[in-house]
Short mmCIF file of C-alpha atoms in Angstrom, two decimals:
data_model
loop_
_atom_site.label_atom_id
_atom_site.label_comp_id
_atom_site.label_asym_id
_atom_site.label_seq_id
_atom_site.Cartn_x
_atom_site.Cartn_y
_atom_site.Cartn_z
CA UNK B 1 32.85 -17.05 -41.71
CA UNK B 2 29.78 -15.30 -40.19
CA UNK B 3 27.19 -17.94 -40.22
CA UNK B 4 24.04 -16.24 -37.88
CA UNK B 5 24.27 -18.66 -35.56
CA UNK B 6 22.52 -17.82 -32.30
CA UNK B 7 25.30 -16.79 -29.91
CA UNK B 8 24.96 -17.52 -26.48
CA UNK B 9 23.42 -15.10 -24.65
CA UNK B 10 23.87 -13.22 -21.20
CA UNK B 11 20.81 -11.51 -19.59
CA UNK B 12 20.77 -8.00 -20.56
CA UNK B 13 21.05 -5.60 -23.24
CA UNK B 14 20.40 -8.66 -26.17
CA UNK B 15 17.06 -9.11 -24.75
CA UNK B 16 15.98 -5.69 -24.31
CA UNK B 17 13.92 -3.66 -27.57
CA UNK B 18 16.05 -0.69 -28.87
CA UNK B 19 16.71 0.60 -32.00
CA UNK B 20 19.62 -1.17 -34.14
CA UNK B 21 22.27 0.58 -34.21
CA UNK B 22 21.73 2.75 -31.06
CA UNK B 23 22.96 1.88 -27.65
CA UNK B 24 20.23 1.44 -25.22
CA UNK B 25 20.31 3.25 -21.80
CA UNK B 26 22.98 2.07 -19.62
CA UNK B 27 26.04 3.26 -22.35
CA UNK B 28 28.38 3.82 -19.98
CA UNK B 29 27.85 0.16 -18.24
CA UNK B 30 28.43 -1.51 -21.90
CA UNK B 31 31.15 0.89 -23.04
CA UNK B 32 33.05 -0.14 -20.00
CA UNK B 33 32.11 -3.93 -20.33
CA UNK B 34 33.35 -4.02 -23.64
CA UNK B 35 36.95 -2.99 -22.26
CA UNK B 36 36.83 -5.53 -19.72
CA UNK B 37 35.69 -8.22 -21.72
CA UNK B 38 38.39 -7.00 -24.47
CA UNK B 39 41.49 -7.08 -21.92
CA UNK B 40 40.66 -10.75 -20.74
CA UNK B 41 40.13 -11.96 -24.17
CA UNK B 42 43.47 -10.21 -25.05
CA UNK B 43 44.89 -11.90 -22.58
CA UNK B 44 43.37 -15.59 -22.98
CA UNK B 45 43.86 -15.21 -26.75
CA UNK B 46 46.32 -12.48 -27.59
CA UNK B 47 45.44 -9.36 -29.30
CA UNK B 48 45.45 -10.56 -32.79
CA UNK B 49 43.42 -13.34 -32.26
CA UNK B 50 40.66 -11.75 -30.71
CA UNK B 51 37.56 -11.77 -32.39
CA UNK B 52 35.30 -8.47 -32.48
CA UNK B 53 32.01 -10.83 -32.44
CA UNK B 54 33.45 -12.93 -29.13
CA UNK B 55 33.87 -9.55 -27.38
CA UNK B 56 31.02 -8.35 -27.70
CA UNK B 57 28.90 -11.18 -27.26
CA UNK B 58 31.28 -11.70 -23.95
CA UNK B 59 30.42 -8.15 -23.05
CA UNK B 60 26.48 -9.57 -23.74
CA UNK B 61 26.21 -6.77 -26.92
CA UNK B 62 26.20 -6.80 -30.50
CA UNK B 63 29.33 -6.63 -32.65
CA UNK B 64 28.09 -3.35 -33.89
CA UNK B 65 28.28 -1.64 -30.34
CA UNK B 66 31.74 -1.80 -30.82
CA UNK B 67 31.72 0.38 -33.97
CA UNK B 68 29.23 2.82 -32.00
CA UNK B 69 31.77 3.02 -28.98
CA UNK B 70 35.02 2.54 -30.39
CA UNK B 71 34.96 2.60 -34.41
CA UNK B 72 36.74 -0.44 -35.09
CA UNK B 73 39.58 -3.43 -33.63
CA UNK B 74 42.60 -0.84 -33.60
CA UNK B 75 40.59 2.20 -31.72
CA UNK B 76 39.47 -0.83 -28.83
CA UNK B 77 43.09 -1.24 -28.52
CA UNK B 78 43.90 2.14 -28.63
CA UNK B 79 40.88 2.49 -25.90
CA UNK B 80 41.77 -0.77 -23.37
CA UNK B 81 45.92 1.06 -22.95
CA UNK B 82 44.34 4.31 -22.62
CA UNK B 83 41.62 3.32 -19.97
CA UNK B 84 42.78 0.06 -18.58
CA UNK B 85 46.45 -0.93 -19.04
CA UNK B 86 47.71 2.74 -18.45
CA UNK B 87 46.22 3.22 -14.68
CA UNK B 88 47.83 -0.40 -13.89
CA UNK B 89 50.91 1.27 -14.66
CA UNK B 90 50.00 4.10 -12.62
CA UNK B 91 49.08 1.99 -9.68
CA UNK B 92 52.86 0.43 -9.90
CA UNK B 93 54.09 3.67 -10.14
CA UNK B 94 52.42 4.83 -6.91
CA UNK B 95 54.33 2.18 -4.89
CA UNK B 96 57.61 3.99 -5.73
CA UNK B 97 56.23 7.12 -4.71
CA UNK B 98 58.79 9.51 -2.14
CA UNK B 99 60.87 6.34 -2.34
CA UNK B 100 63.54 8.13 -5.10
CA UNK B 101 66.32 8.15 -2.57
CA UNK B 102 66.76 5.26 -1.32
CA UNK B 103 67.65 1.69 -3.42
CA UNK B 104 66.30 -0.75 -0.74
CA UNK B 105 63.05 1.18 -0.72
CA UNK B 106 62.49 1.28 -3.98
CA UNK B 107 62.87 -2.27 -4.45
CA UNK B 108 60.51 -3.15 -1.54
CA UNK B 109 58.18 -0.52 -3.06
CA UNK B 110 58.11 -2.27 -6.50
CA UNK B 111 58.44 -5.73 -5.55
CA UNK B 112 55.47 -5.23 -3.07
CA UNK B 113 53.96 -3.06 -5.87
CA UNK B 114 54.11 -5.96 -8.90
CA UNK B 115 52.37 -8.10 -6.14
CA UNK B 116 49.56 -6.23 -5.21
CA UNK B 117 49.18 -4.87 -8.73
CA UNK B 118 49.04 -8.15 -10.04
CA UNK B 119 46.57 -9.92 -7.22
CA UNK B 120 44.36 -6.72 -7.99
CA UNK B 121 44.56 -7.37 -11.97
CA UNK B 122 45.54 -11.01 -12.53
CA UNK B 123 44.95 -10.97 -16.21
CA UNK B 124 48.53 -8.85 -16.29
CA UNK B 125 51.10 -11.61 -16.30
CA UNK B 126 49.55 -13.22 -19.36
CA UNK B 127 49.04 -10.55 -21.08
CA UNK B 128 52.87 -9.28 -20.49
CA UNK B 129 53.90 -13.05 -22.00
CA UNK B 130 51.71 -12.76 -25.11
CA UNK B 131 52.09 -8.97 -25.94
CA UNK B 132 55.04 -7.77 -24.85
CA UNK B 133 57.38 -10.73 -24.26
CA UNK B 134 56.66 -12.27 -27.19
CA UNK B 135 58.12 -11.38 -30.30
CA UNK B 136 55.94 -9.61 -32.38
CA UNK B 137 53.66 -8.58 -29.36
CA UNK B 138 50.97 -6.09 -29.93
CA UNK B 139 52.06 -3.94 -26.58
CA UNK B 140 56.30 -3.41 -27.31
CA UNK B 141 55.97 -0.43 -28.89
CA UNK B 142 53.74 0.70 -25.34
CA UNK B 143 56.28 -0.26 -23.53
CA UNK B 144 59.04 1.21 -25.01
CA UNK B 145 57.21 4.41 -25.73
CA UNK B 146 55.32 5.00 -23.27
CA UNK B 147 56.06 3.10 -20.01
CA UNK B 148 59.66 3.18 -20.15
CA UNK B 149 59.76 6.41 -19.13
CA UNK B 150 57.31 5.97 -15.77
CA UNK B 151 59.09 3.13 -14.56
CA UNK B 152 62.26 1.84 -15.67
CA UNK B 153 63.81 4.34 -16.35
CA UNK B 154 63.39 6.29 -13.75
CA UNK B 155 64.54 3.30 -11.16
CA UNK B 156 67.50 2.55 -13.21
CA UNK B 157 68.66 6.65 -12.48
CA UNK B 158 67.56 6.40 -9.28
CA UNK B 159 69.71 3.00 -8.48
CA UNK B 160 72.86 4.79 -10.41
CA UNK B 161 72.52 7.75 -7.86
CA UNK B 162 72.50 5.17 -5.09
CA UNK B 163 75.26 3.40 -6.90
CA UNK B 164 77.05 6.22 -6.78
CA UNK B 165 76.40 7.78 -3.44
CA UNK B 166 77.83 4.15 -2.00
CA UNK B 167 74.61 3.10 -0.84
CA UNK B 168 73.84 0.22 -3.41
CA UNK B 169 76.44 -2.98 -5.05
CA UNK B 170 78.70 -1.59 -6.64
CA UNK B 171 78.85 -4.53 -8.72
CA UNK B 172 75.55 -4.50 -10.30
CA UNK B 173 74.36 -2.77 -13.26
CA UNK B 174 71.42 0.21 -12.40
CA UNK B 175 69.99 -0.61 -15.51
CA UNK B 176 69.95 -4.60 -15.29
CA UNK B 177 68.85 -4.38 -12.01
CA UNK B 178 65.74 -3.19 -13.42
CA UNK B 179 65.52 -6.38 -15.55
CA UNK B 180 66.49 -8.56 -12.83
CA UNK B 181 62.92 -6.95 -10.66
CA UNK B 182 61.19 -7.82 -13.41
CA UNK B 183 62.34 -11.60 -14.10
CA UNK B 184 61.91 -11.67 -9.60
CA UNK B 185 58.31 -10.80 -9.73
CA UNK B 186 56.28 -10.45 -13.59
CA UNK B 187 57.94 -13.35 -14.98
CA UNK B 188 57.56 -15.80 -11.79
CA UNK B 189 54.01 -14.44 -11.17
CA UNK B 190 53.17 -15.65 -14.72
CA UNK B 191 54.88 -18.84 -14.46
CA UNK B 192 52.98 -19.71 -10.85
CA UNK B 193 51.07 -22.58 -12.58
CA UNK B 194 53.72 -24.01 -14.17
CA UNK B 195 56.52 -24.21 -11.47
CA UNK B 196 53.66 -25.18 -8.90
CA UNK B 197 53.27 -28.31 -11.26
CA UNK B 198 57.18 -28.76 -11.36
CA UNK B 199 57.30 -28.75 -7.18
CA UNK B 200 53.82 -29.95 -6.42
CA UNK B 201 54.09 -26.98 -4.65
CA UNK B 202 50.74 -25.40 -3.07
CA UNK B 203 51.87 -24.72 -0.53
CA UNK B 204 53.92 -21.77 -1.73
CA UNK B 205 51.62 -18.63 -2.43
CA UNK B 206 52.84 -15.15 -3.54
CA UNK B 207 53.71 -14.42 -0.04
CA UNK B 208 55.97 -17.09 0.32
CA UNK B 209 57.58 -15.86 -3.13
CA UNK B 210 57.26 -12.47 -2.12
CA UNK B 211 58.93 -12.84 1.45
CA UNK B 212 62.20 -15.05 -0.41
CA UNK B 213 62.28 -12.45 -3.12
CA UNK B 214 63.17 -9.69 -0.54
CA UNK B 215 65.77 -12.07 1.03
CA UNK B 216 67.49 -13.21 -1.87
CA UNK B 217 67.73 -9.26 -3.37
CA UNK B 218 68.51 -7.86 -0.01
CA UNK B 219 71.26 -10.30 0.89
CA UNK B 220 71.81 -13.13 -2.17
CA UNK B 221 72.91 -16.20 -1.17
CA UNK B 222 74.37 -15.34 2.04
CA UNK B 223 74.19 -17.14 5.10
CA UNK B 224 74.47 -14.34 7.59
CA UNK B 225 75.75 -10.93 7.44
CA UNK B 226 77.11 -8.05 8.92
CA UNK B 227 75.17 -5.13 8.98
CA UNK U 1 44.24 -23.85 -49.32
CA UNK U 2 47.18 -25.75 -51.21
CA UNK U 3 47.46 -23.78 -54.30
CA UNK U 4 50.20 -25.44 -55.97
CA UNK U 5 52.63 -21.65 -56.26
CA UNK U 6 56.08 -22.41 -56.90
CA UNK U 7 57.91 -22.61 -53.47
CA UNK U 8 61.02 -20.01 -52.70
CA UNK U 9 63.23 -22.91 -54.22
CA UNK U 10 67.02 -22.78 -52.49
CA UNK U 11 69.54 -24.30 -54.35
CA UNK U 12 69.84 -28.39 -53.72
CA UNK U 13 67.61 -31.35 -53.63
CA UNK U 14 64.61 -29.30 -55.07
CA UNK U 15 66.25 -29.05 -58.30
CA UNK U 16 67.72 -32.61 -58.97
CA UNK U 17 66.41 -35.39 -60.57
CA UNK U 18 64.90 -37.74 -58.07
CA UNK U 19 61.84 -40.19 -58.26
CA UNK U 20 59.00 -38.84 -56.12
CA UNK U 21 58.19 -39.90 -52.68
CA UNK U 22 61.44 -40.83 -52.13
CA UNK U 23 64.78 -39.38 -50.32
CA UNK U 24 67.63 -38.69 -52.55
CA UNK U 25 70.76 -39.76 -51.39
CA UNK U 26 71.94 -37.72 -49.00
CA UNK U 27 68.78 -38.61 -46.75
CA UNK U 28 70.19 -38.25 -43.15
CA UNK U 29 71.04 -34.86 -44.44
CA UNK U 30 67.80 -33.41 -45.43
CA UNK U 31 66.70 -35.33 -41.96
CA UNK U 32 68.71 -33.05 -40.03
CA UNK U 33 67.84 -30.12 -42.25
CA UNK U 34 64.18 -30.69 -41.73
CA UNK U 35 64.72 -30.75 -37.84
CA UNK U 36 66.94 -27.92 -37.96
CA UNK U 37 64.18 -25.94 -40.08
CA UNK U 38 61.17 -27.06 -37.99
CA UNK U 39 62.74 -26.03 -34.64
CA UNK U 40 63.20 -22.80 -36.13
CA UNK U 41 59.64 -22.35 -37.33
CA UNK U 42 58.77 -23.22 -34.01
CA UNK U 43 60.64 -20.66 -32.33
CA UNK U 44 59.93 -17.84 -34.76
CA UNK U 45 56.11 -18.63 -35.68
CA UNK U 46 55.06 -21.52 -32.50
CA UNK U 47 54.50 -25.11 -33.06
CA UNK U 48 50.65 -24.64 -33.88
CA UNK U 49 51.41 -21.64 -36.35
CA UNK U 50 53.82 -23.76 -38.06
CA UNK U 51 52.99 -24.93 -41.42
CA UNK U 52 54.43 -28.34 -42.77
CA UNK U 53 55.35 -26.16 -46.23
CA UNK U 54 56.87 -23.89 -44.98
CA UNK U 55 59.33 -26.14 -43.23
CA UNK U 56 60.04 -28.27 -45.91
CA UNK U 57 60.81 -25.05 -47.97
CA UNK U 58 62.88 -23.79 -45.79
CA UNK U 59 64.91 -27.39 -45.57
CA UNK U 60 64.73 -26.88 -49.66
CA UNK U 61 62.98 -30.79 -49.40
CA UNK U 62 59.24 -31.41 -50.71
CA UNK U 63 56.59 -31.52 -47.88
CA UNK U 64 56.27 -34.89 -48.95
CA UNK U 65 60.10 -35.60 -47.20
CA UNK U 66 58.25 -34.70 -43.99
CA UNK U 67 55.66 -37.54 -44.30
CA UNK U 68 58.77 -39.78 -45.33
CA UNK U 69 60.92 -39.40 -42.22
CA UNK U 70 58.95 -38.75 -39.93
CA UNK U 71 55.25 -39.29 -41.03
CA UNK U 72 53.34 -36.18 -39.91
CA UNK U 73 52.98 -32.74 -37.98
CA UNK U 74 53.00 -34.39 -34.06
CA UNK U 75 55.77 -37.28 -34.99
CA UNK U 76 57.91 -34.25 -36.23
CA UNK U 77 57.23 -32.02 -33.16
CA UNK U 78 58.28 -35.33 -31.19
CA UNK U 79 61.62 -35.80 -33.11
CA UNK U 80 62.76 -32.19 -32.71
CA UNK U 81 62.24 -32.81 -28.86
CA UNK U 82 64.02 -35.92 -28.81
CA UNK U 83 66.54 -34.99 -30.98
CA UNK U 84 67.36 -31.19 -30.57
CA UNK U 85 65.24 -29.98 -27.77
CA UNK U 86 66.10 -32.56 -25.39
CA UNK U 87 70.48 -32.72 -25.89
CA UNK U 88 69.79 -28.81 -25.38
CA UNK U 89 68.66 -29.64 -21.38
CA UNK U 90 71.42 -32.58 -21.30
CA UNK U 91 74.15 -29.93 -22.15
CA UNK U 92 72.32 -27.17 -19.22
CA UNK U 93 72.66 -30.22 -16.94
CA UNK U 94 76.50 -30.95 -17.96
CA UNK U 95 77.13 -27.42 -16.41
CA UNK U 96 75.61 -28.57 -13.03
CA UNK U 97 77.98 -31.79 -12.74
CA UNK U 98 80.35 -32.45 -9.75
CA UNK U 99 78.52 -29.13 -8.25
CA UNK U 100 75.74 -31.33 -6.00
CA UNK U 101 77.25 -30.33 -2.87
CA UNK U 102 77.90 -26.49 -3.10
CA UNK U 103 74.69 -23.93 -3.72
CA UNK U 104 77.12 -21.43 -4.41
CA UNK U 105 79.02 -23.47 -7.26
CA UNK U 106 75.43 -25.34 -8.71
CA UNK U 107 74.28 -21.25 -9.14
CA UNK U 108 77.06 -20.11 -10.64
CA UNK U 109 76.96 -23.84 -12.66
CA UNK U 110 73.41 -22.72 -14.09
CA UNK U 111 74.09 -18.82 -14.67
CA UNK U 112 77.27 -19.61 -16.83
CA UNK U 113 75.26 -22.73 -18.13
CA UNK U 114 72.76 -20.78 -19.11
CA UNK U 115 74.50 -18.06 -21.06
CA UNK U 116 76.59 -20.48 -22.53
CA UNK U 117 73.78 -22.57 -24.07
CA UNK U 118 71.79 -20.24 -25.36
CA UNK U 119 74.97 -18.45 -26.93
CA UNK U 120 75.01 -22.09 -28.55
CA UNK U 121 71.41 -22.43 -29.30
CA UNK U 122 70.03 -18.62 -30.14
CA UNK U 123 66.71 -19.82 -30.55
CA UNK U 124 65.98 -21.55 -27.01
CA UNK U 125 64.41 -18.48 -25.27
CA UNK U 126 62.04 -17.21 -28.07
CA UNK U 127 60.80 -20.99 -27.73
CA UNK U 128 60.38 -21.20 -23.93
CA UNK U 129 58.77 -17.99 -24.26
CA UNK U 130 56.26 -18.54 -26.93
CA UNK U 131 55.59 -22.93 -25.49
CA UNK U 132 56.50 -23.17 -22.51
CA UNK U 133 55.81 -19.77 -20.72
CA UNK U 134 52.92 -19.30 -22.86
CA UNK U 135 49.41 -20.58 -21.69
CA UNK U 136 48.50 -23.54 -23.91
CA UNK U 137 52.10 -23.80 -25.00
CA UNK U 138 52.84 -27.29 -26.87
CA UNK U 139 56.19 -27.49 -24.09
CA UNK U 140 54.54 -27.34 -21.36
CA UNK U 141 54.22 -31.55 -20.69
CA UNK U 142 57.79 -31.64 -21.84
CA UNK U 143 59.01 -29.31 -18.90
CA UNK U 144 56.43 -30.59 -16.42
CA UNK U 145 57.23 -34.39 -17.14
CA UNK U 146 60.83 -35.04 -18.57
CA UNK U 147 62.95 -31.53 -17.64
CA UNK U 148 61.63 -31.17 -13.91
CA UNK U 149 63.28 -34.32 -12.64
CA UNK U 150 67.02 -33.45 -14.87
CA UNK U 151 67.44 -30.22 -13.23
CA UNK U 152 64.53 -27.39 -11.22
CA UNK U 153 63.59 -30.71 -9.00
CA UNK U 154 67.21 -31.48 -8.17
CA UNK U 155 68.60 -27.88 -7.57
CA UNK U 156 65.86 -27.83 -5.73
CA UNK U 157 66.91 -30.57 -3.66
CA UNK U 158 70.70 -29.42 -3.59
CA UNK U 159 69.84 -26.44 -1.93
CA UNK U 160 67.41 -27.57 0.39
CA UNK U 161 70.09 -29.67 1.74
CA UNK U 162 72.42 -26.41 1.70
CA UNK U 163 70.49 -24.89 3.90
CA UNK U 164 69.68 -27.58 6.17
CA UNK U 165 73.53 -27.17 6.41
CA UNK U 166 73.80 -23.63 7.59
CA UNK U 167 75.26 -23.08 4.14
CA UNK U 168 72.36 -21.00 2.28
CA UNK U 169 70.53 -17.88 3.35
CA UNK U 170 67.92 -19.10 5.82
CA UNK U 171 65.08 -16.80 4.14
CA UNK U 172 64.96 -18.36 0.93
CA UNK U 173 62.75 -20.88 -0.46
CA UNK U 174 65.10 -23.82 -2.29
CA UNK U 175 62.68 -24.43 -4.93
CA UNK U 176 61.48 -20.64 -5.27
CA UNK U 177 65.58 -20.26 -5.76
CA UNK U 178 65.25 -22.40 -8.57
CA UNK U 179 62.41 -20.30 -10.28
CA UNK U 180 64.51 -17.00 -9.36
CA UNK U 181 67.15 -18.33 -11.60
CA UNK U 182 65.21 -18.68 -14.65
CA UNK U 183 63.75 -15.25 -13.95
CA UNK U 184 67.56 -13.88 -13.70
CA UNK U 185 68.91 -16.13 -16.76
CA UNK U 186 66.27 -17.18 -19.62
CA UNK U 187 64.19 -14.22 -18.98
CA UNK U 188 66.69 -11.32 -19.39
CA UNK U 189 68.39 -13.05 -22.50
CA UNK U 190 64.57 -13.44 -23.72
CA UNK U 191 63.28 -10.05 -22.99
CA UNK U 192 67.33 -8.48 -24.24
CA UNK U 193 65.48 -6.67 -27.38
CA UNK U 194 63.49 -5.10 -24.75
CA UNK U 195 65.14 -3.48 -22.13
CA UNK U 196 68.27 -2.81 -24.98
CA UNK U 197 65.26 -0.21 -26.42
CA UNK U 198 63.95 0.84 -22.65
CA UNK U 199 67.60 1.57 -21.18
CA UNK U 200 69.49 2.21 -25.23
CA UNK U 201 71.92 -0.03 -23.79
CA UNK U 202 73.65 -1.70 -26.84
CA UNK U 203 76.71 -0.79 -24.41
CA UNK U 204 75.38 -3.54 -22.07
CA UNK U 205 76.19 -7.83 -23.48
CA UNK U 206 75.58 -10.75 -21.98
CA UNK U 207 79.15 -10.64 -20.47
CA UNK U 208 77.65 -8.08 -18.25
CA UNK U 209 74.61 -9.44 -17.20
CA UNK U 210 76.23 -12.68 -16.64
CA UNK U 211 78.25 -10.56 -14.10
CA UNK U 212 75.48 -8.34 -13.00
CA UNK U 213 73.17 -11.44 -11.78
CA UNK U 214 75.94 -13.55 -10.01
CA UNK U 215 76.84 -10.52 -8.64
CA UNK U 216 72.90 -10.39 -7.25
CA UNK U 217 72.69 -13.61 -6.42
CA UNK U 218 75.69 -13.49 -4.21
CA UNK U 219 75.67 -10.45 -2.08
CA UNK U 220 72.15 -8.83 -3.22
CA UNK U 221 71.66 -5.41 -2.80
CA UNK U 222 74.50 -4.63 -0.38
CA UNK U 223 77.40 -2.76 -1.00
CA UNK U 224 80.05 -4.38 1.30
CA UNK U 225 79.68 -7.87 3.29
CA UNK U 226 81.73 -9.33 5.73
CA UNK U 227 83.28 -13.00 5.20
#
C-alpha cells in the first residue's frame, strides 16, 4: 500500500531543508496549492478516489502537509467548497445581479454567466458529472443545501413573477425552466468533447453554442416572429 | 480476495441439484437473467466497479455461469450492448420514423421518444451519466461509433435541411439542436432526484416536463407568437 517509493518530484518545497512536520516559509503558497491541486484531482478522479499522497505530491509537498493545513481527507473537502467551489458560485451569481425583474435578462445573464464561469474554471463541468450528477456524488448534499438557495431558487421565483406579470410562456414551468438552463449550458459544456467527436465538429466553439442557445430559448424553433 | 462466504442465495438455480460448470436447464433463462443483472450493476455501480460475483448473485447463477455463456468480464459488457443496450437506441430511433421531413415533428418524435423509453428502461440515464457522460466512461466508443450515425448525425442532417428550407429558426446550429435535446430530455430525467430536492417539487412528473420542454422548444421564452 505505501511502498517509499521516490515520488516524482516538482522543484520546490521537497528539496528545501525544514523541519518534518513544519511547513517551511511560503505556507500560504502551499496551503493554497494543495486546494488547487485537490479540485483538479477531484475532478479527474472524483472525490473518493483521490488519494491524499497524489495531492500532495501534485501540490510538490508531503502527505503530512495536509494534516498540518487541513487535518485530514474530509476537512480538504470541507476546505476546497469553502474556498474554491463556493466563490464559483458566487461569480454565477453576480451575472444575475439587478437582473430580478426581468425573465429574458436573467437568462442572458446566466447563460452568459455558466460560459464565462466555466472558460474561467474549466475543471467545473467534470466535476458537476462526477459529484453531483452522479448518483452517490460527494457534492448533492452542497447543492441542495447550500446552492439551491443562491441560484435556483431564486430564478425559478423570479421566472414565476414574470410568469405571472405576462411577461414570460405561460406554458413553461418557472421551476423546470431552471433545469432546462442547466441541461442548455453545464451539461453541453461538459459533453463538448464528446458531441465534437459525434459531428467532427471544431468548428463549433462555445460561442457558436452560446449564440444558438440564446436563439433557441428566446424564440424555439421558430422561423420568424412577431415582436 | 475470493473468500469463499456464502453468497445472498435467492431462491432458484442456486439451490438445485446440477453438475458443476454446467447450465441447468432452463439456460436461455439464466442468460437473460445474467444480462438483465449485469446492466443493472452497470448502471448502479459502472462497468469497471462491477464485480463478476456480484452479478451472478444477483442473477441467483454461480460466477462460473458467466464464464459459460459468455466467457468473461469484456465479452459480457459486449453482450449487454448488443443485446439490451443497443434495441434500447433501435426503439429511440422507431420514434423518429416517417418524421425525416418535418423538424418540428422529428423534435417532438425524440422528446416523447425519449420519455417514453426511459419510462421503459429506468436505468438508461444513470448509465449515460456514469459511461457515457463520464470522462473515461466504458460507452463512450459505443456512442461515438455505432449511435452517432442511427440518430444525433441524422437529426442533424434533417434539420440542416429544414433550415435550408426556411422551415427552422435561422439562428440555430442543426447539430448544436441535436445536443440541446439531450440537455432538455436525458439530462432532466437524469438529474430528476435533484432539482425534485432543489425546487420540493414531487408536484412536478415527467408529464410536465415533457410539456414544459416542447413547450421551450417551440416558442422559447415568449409569451404570445404570431402564426
Amino acid at each position: 500500500m505505501s511502498t517509499p517509493k521516490p515520488p516524482v518530484r516538482p522543484p520546490g518545497e521537497r528539496t528545501r531543508t525544514r523541519r518534518p512536520g513544519r511547513p517551511s516559509g511560503d505556507g500560504r503558497d502551499q496551503r493554497e496549492r494543495l486546494l488547487d491541486a485537490a479540485l483538479a484531482h477531484y475532478a479527474d478522479h472524483g472525490v473518493a478516489a483521490s488519494r491524499l499522497r497524489a495531492i500532495a505530491t501534485a501540490a510538490g509537498v508531503t502527505p503530512a502537509m495536509i494534516s498540518y493545513y487541513f487535518g485530514g481527507k474530509a476537512a480538504l473537502l470541507e476546505a476546497v467548497i469553502e474556498e474554491r467551489l463556493l466563490p464559483v458560485v458566487g461569480e454565477i451569481r453576480g451575472h444575475l445581479e439587478g437582473r430580478d425583474n426581468d425573465a429574458g435578462a436573467l437568462v442572458e445573464g446566466f447563460v452568459g454567466g455558466m460560459h464565462a464561469t466555466i472558460e474561467r474554471h474549466p475543471w467545473l463541468p467534470r466535476l458537476w458529472v462526477r459529484e453531483v450528477l452522479s448518483e452517490g456524488g460527494a457534492l448533492r448534499e452542497l447543492l441542495v443545501n447550500r446552492i439551491a438557495e443562491q441560484i435556483p431558487r431564486r430564478l425559478a421565483a423570479a421566472f414565476a413573477q414574470a410568469q405571472q406579470s405576462g411577461r414570460l410562456n405561460p406554458d413553461l414551468d418557472p421551476r423546470l425552466l431552471v433545469v432546462s438552463l442547466v441541461g442548455l449550458t453545464l451539461f453541453p459544456l461538459a459533453a463538448a468533447p464528446l458531441w465534437q467527436q459525434v459531428f467532427d465538429s471544431d468548428d463549433l466553439d462555445t460561442t457558436a453554442l452560446q449564440h444558438h442557445t440564446l436563439a433557441l430559448l428566446t424564440r424555439g424553433l421558430e422561423t420568424d416572429h412577431a415582436p
